[in-house]
Short mmCIF file of C-alpha atoms and ligand atoms in Angstrom, two decimals:
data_model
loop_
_atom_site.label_atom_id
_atom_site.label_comp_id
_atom_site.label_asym_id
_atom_site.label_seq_id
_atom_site.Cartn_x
_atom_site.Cartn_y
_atom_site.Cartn_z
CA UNK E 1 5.50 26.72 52.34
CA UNK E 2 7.75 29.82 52.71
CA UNK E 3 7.35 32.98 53.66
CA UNK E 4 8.13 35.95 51.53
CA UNK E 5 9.47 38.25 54.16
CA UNK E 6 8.72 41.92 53.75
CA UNK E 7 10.25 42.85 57.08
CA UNK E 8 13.38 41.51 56.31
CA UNK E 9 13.92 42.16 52.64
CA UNK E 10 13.32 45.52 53.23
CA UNK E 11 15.57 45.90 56.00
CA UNK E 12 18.27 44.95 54.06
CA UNK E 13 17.56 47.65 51.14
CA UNK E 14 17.17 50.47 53.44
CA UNK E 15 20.44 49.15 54.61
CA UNK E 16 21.59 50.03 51.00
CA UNK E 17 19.88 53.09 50.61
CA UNK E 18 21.17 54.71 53.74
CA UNK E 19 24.78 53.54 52.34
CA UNK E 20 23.65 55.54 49.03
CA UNK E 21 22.43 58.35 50.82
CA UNK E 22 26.00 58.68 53.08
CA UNK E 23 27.77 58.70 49.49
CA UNK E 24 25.90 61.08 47.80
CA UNK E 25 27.21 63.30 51.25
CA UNK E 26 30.46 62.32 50.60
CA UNK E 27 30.54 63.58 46.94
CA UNK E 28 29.04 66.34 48.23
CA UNK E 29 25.93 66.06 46.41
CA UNK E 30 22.50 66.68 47.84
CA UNK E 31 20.56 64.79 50.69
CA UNK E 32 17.50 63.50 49.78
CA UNK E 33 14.33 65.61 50.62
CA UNK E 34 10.55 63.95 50.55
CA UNK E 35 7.77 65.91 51.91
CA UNK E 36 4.15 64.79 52.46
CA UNK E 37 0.95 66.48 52.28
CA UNK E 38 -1.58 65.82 54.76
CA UNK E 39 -5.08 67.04 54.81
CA UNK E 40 -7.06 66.21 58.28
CA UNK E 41 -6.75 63.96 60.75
CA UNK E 42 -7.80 60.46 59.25
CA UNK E 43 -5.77 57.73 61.81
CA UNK E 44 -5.20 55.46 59.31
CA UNK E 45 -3.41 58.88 57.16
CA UNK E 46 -2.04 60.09 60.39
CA UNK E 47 0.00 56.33 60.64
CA UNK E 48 1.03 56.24 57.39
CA UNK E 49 2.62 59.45 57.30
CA UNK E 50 4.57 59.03 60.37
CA UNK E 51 6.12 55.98 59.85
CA UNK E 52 7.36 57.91 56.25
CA UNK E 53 8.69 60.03 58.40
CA UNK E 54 10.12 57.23 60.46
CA UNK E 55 11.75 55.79 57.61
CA UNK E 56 13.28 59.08 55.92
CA UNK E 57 14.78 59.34 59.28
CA UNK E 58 16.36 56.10 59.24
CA UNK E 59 18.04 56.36 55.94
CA UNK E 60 19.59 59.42 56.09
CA UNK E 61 17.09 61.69 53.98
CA UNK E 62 15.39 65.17 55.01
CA UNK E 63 11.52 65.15 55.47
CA UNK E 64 9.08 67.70 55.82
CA UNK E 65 4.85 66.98 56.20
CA UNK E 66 2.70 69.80 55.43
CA UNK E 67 -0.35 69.53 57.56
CA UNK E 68 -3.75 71.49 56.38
CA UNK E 69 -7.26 71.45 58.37
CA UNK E 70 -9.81 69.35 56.04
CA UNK E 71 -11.18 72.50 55.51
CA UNK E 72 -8.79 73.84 53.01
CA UNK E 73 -10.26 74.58 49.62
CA UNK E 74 -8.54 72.65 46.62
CA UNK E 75 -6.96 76.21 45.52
CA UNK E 76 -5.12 76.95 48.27
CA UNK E 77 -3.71 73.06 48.28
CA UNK E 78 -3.10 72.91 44.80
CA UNK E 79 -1.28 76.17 45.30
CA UNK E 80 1.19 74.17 48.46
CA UNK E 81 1.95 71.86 45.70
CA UNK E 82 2.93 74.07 43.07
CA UNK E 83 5.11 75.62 45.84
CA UNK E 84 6.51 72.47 46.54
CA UNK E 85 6.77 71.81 42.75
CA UNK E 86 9.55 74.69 42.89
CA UNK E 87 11.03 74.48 45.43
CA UNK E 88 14.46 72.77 44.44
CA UNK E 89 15.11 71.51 47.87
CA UNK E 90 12.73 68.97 48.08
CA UNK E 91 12.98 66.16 45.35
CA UNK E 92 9.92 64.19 45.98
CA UNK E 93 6.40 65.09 46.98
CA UNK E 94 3.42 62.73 47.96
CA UNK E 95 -0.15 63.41 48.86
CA UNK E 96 -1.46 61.36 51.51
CA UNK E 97 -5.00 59.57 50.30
CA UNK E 98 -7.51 59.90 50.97
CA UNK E 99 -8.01 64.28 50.35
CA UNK E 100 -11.44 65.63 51.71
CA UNK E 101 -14.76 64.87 49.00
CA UNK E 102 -14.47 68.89 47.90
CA UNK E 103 -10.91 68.35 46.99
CA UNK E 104 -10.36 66.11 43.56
CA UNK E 105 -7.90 64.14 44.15
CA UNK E 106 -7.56 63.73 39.98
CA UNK E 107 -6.45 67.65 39.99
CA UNK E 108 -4.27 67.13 43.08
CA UNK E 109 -2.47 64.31 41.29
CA UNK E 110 -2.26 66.10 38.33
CA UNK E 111 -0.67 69.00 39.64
CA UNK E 112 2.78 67.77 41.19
CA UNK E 113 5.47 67.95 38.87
CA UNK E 114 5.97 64.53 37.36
CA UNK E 115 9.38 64.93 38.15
CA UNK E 116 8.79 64.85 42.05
CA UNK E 117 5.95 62.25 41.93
CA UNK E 118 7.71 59.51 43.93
CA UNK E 119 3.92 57.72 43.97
CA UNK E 120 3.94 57.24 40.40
CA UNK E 121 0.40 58.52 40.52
CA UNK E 122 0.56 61.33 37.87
CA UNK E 123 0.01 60.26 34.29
CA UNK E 124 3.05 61.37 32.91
CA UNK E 125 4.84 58.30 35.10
CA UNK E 126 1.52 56.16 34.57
CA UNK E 127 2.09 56.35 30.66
CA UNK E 128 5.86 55.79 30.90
CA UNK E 129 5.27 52.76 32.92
CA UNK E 130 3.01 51.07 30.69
CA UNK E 131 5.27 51.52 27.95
CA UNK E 132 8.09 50.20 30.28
CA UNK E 133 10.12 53.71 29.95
CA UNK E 134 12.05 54.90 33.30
CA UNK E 135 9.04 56.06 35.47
CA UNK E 136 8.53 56.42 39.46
CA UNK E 137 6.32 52.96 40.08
CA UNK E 138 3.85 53.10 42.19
CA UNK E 139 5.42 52.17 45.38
CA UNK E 140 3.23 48.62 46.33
CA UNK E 141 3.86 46.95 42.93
CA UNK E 142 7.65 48.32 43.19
CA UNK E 143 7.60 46.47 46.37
CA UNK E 144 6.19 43.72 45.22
CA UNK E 145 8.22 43.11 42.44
CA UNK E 146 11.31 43.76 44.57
CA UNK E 147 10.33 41.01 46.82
CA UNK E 148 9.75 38.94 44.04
CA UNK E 149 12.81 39.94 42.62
CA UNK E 150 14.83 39.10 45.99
CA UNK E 151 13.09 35.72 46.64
CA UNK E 152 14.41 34.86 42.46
CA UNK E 153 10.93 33.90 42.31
CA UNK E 154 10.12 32.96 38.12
CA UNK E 155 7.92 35.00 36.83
CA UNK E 156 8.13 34.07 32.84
CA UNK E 157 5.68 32.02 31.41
CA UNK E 158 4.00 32.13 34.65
CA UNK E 159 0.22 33.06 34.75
CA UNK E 160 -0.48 35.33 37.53
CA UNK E 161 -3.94 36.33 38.15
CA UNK E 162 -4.00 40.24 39.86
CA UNK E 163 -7.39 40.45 41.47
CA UNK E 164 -8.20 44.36 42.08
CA UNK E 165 -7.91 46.54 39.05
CA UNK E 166 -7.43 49.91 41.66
CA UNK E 167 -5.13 52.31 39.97
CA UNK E 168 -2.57 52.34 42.20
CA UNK E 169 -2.07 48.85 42.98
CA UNK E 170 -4.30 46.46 40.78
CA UNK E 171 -3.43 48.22 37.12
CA UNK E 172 0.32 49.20 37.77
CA UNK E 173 0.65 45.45 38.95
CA UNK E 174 -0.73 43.70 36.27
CA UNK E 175 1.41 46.07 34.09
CA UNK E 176 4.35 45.29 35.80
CA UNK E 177 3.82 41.69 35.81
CA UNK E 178 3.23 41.50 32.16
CA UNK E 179 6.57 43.22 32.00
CA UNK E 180 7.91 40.46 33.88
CA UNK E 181 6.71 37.63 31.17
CA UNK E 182 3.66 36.43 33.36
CA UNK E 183 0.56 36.02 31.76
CA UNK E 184 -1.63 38.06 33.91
CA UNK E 185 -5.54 37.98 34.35
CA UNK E 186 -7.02 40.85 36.13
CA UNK E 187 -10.41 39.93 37.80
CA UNK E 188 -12.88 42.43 39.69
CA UNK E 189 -15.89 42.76 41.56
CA UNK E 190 -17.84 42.25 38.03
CA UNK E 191 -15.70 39.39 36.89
CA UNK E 192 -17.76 36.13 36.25
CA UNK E 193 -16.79 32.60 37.79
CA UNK E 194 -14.13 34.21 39.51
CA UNK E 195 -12.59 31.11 41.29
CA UNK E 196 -12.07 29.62 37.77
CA UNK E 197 -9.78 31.95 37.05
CA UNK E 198 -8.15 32.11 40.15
CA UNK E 199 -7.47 28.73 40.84
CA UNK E 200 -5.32 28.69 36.95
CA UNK E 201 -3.12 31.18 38.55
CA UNK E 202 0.73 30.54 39.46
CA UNK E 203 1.02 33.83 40.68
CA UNK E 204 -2.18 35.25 42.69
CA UNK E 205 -1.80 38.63 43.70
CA UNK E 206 -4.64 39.71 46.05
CA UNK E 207 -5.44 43.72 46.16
CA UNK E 208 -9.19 43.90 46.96
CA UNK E 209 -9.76 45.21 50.69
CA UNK E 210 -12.35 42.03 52.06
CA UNK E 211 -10.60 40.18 55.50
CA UNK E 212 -9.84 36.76 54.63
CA UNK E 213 -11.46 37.21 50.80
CA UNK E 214 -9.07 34.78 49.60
CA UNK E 215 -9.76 30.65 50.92
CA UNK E 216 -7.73 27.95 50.40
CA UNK E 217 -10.25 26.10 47.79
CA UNK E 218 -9.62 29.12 45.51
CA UNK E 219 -5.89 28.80 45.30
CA UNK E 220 -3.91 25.95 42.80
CA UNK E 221 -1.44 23.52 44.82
CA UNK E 222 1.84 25.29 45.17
CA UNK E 223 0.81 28.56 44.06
CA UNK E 224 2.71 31.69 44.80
CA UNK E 225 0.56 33.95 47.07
CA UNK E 226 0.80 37.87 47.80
CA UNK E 227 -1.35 39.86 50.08
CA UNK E 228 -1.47 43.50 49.61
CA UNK E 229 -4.80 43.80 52.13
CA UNK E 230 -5.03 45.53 55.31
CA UNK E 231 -7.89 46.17 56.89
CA UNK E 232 -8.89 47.59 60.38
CA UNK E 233 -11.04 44.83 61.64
CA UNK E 234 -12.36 45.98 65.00
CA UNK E 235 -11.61 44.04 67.80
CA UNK E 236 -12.06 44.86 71.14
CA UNK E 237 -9.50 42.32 72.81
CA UNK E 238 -6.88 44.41 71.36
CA UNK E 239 -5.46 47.48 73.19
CA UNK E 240 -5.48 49.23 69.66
CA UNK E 241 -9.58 48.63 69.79
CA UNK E 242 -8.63 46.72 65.78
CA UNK E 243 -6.98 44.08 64.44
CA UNK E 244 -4.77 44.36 60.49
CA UNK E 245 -5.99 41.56 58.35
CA UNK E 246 -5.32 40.52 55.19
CA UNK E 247 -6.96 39.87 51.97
CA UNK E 248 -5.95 36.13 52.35
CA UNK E 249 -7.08 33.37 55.19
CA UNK E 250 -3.83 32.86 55.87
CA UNK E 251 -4.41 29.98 58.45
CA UNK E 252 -6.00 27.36 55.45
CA UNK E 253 -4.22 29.01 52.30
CA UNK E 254 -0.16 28.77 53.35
CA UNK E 255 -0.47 25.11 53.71
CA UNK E 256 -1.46 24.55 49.94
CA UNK E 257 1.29 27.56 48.60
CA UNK E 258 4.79 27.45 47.93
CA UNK E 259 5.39 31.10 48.83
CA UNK E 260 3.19 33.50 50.74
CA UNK E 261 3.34 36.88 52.35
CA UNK E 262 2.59 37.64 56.13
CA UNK E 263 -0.18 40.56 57.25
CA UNK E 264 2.15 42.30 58.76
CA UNK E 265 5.25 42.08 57.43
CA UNK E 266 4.88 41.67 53.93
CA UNK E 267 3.54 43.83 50.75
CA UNK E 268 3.52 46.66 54.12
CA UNK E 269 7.36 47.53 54.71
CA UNK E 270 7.94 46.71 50.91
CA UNK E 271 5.43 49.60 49.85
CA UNK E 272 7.30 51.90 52.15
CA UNK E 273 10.76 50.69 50.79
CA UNK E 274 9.58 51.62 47.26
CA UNK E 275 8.98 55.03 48.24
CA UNK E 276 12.42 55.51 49.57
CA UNK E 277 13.78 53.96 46.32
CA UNK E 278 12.16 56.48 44.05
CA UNK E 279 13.02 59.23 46.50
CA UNK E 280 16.23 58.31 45.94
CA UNK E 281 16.13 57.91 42.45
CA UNK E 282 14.48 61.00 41.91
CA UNK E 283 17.92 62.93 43.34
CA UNK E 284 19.82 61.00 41.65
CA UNK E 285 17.64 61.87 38.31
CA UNK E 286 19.21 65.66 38.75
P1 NAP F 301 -9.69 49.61 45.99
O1 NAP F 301 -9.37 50.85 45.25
O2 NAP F 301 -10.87 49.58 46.90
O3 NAP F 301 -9.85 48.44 44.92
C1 NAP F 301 -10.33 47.18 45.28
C2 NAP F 301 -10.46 46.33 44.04
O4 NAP F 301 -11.00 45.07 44.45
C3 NAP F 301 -11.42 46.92 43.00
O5 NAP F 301 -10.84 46.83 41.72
C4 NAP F 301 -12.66 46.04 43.11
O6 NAP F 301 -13.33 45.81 41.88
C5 NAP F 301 -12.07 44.73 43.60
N1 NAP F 301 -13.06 43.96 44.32
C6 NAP F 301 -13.89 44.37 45.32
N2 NAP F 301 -14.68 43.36 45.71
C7 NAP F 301 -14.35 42.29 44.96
C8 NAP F 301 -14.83 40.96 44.91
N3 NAP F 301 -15.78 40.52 45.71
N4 NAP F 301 -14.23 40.12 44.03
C9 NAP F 301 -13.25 40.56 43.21
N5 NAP F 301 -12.77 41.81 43.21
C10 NAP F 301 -13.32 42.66 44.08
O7 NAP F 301 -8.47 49.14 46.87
P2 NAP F 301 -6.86 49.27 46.67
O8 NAP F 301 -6.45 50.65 46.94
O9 NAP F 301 -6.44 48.60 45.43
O10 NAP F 301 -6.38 48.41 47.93
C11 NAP F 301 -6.73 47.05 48.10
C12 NAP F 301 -6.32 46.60 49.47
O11 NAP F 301 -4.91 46.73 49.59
C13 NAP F 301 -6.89 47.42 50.62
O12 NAP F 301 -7.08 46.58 51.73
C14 NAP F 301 -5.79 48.42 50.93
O13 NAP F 301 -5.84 48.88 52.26
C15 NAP F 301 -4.59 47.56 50.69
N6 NAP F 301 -3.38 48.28 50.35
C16 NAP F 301 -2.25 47.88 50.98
C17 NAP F 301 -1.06 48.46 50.66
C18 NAP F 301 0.17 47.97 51.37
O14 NAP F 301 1.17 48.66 51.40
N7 NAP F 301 0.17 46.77 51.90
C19 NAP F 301 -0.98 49.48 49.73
C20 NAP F 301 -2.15 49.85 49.07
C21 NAP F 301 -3.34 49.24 49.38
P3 NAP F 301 -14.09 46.99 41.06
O15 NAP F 301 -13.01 47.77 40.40
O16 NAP F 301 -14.94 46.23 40.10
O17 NAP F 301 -14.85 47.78 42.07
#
């Protein structure tokens, strides 16, 4: 077994982006700006956004986070984006899920310019992704398929069975993966003898958000394996009070795979790389 290493992998592109970034200074052209919306003070939000943050930092681009109280109505935040959504300085914009139950986060989505949506989220990018047009990619199965990409993992003829059909991760990723020459199954909480399908797969990408859903009985000998899970498992031993897992029982499964990701270290920094990517792209778009 080997490990697909997200830590690694995407230390070396954010190597190349910051190189990007100190060229585009050179020419004289403009530094690349993401800001981030967040609404309350979720921890799990609060993390995420601050290792964005973190990682604009390290590459060279210009950040800004927009912080509301959860009580702000959905007018006045759909009015921050449409400020955002002209002001030329900043070049991509993302909204930080989960938004407050009184805000929709459909109409939030909606709302940024499709131009600045470095999520992929809106359905502008949605649509041109399906149809495999230039699009911002949701940033996990842009990750994914980077890794993928940098392992020269073979994905044609493959079958790879996605299991989560979420719209940011499951559906872009079986997309994406059909775009790639797999044939891809996408299985769900409703999908009958689920292990049956499973166990045909090359390729098993696990997005479904249960600890450990994935055993070693359900997985083909030599399989590739990719865990997008993380969940906050409480666990008092640790000074943290939790515990990340994944969606795969990593201890039994890597012995039967030929390639696996960690929990840490794997889909995580990848998802965070393909951010920066379409940041970058989306200045370089102008
Ligand atoms: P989600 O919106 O909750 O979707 C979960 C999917 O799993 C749903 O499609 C659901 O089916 C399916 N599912 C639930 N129980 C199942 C079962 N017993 N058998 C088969 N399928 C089942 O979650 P998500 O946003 O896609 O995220 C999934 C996980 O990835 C979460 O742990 C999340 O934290 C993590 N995540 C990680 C990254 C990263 O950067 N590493 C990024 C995004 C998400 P139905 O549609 O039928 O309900």
């Amino acid at each position: 077994m080997e490990v697909l290493n997200g830590n690694q992998v995407s230390k070396s592109l954010k190597i190349a982006i910051k190189a990007e970034v100190e060229q585009l200074k050179k020419d004289g052209k403009k530094t690349p700006h993401l800001a981030a919306i967040l609404v309350g003070n979720d921890g799990a939000s609060m993390t995420y956004v601050a290792a964005k943050e973190k990682d604009c930092k390290e590459v060279g681009f210009d950040s800004t986070v927009l912080r509301f109280d959860s009580s702000i109505t959905e007018e006045e935040l759909l009015n921050e984006v449409i400020k955002i959504n002209n002001n030329p300085a900043i070049d991509g914009l993302i909204v930080q899920l989960p938004l407050p139950k009184h805000i929709s986060e459909k109409r939030v989505t909606e709302t940024i310019d499709y131009h600045k949506d470095v999520d992929g989220f809106h359905p502008m990018n949605v649509g041109l992704m399906f149809k495999g047009l230039p699009s911002f990619l949701p940033a996990t199965p842009f990750g994914i398929v980077k890794l993928l990409e940098h392992y020269g993992i073979e994905t044609s003829g493959k079958h790879c069975v996605v299991i989560g059909r979420s719209d940011i991760v499951g559906k872009p990723m079986s997309a994406l993966m059909l775009q790639k020459n797999c044939t891809v199954t996408v299985c769900h909480s409703k999908t009958k003898n689920i292990e049956e399908h499973i166990l045909m797969a090359d390729i098993i990408i696990a997005a479904v958000g249960i600890p450990e859903y994935l055993k070693a009985s359900m997985v083909k000998e030599g399989a590739i394996v990719v865990d997008v899970g993380i969940t906050r498992v409480d666990d008092s031993n640790n000074p943290k009070g939790y515990v990340l897992k994944g969606d795969v029982d990593y201890a039994n499964v890597s012995s039967k795979c030929s390639w696996i990701t960690p929990v840490p270290g794997g889909v995580g920094p990848m998802t965070r790389v393909g951010l920066l990517l379409n940041t970058l792209e989306a200045v370089k778009r102008k």
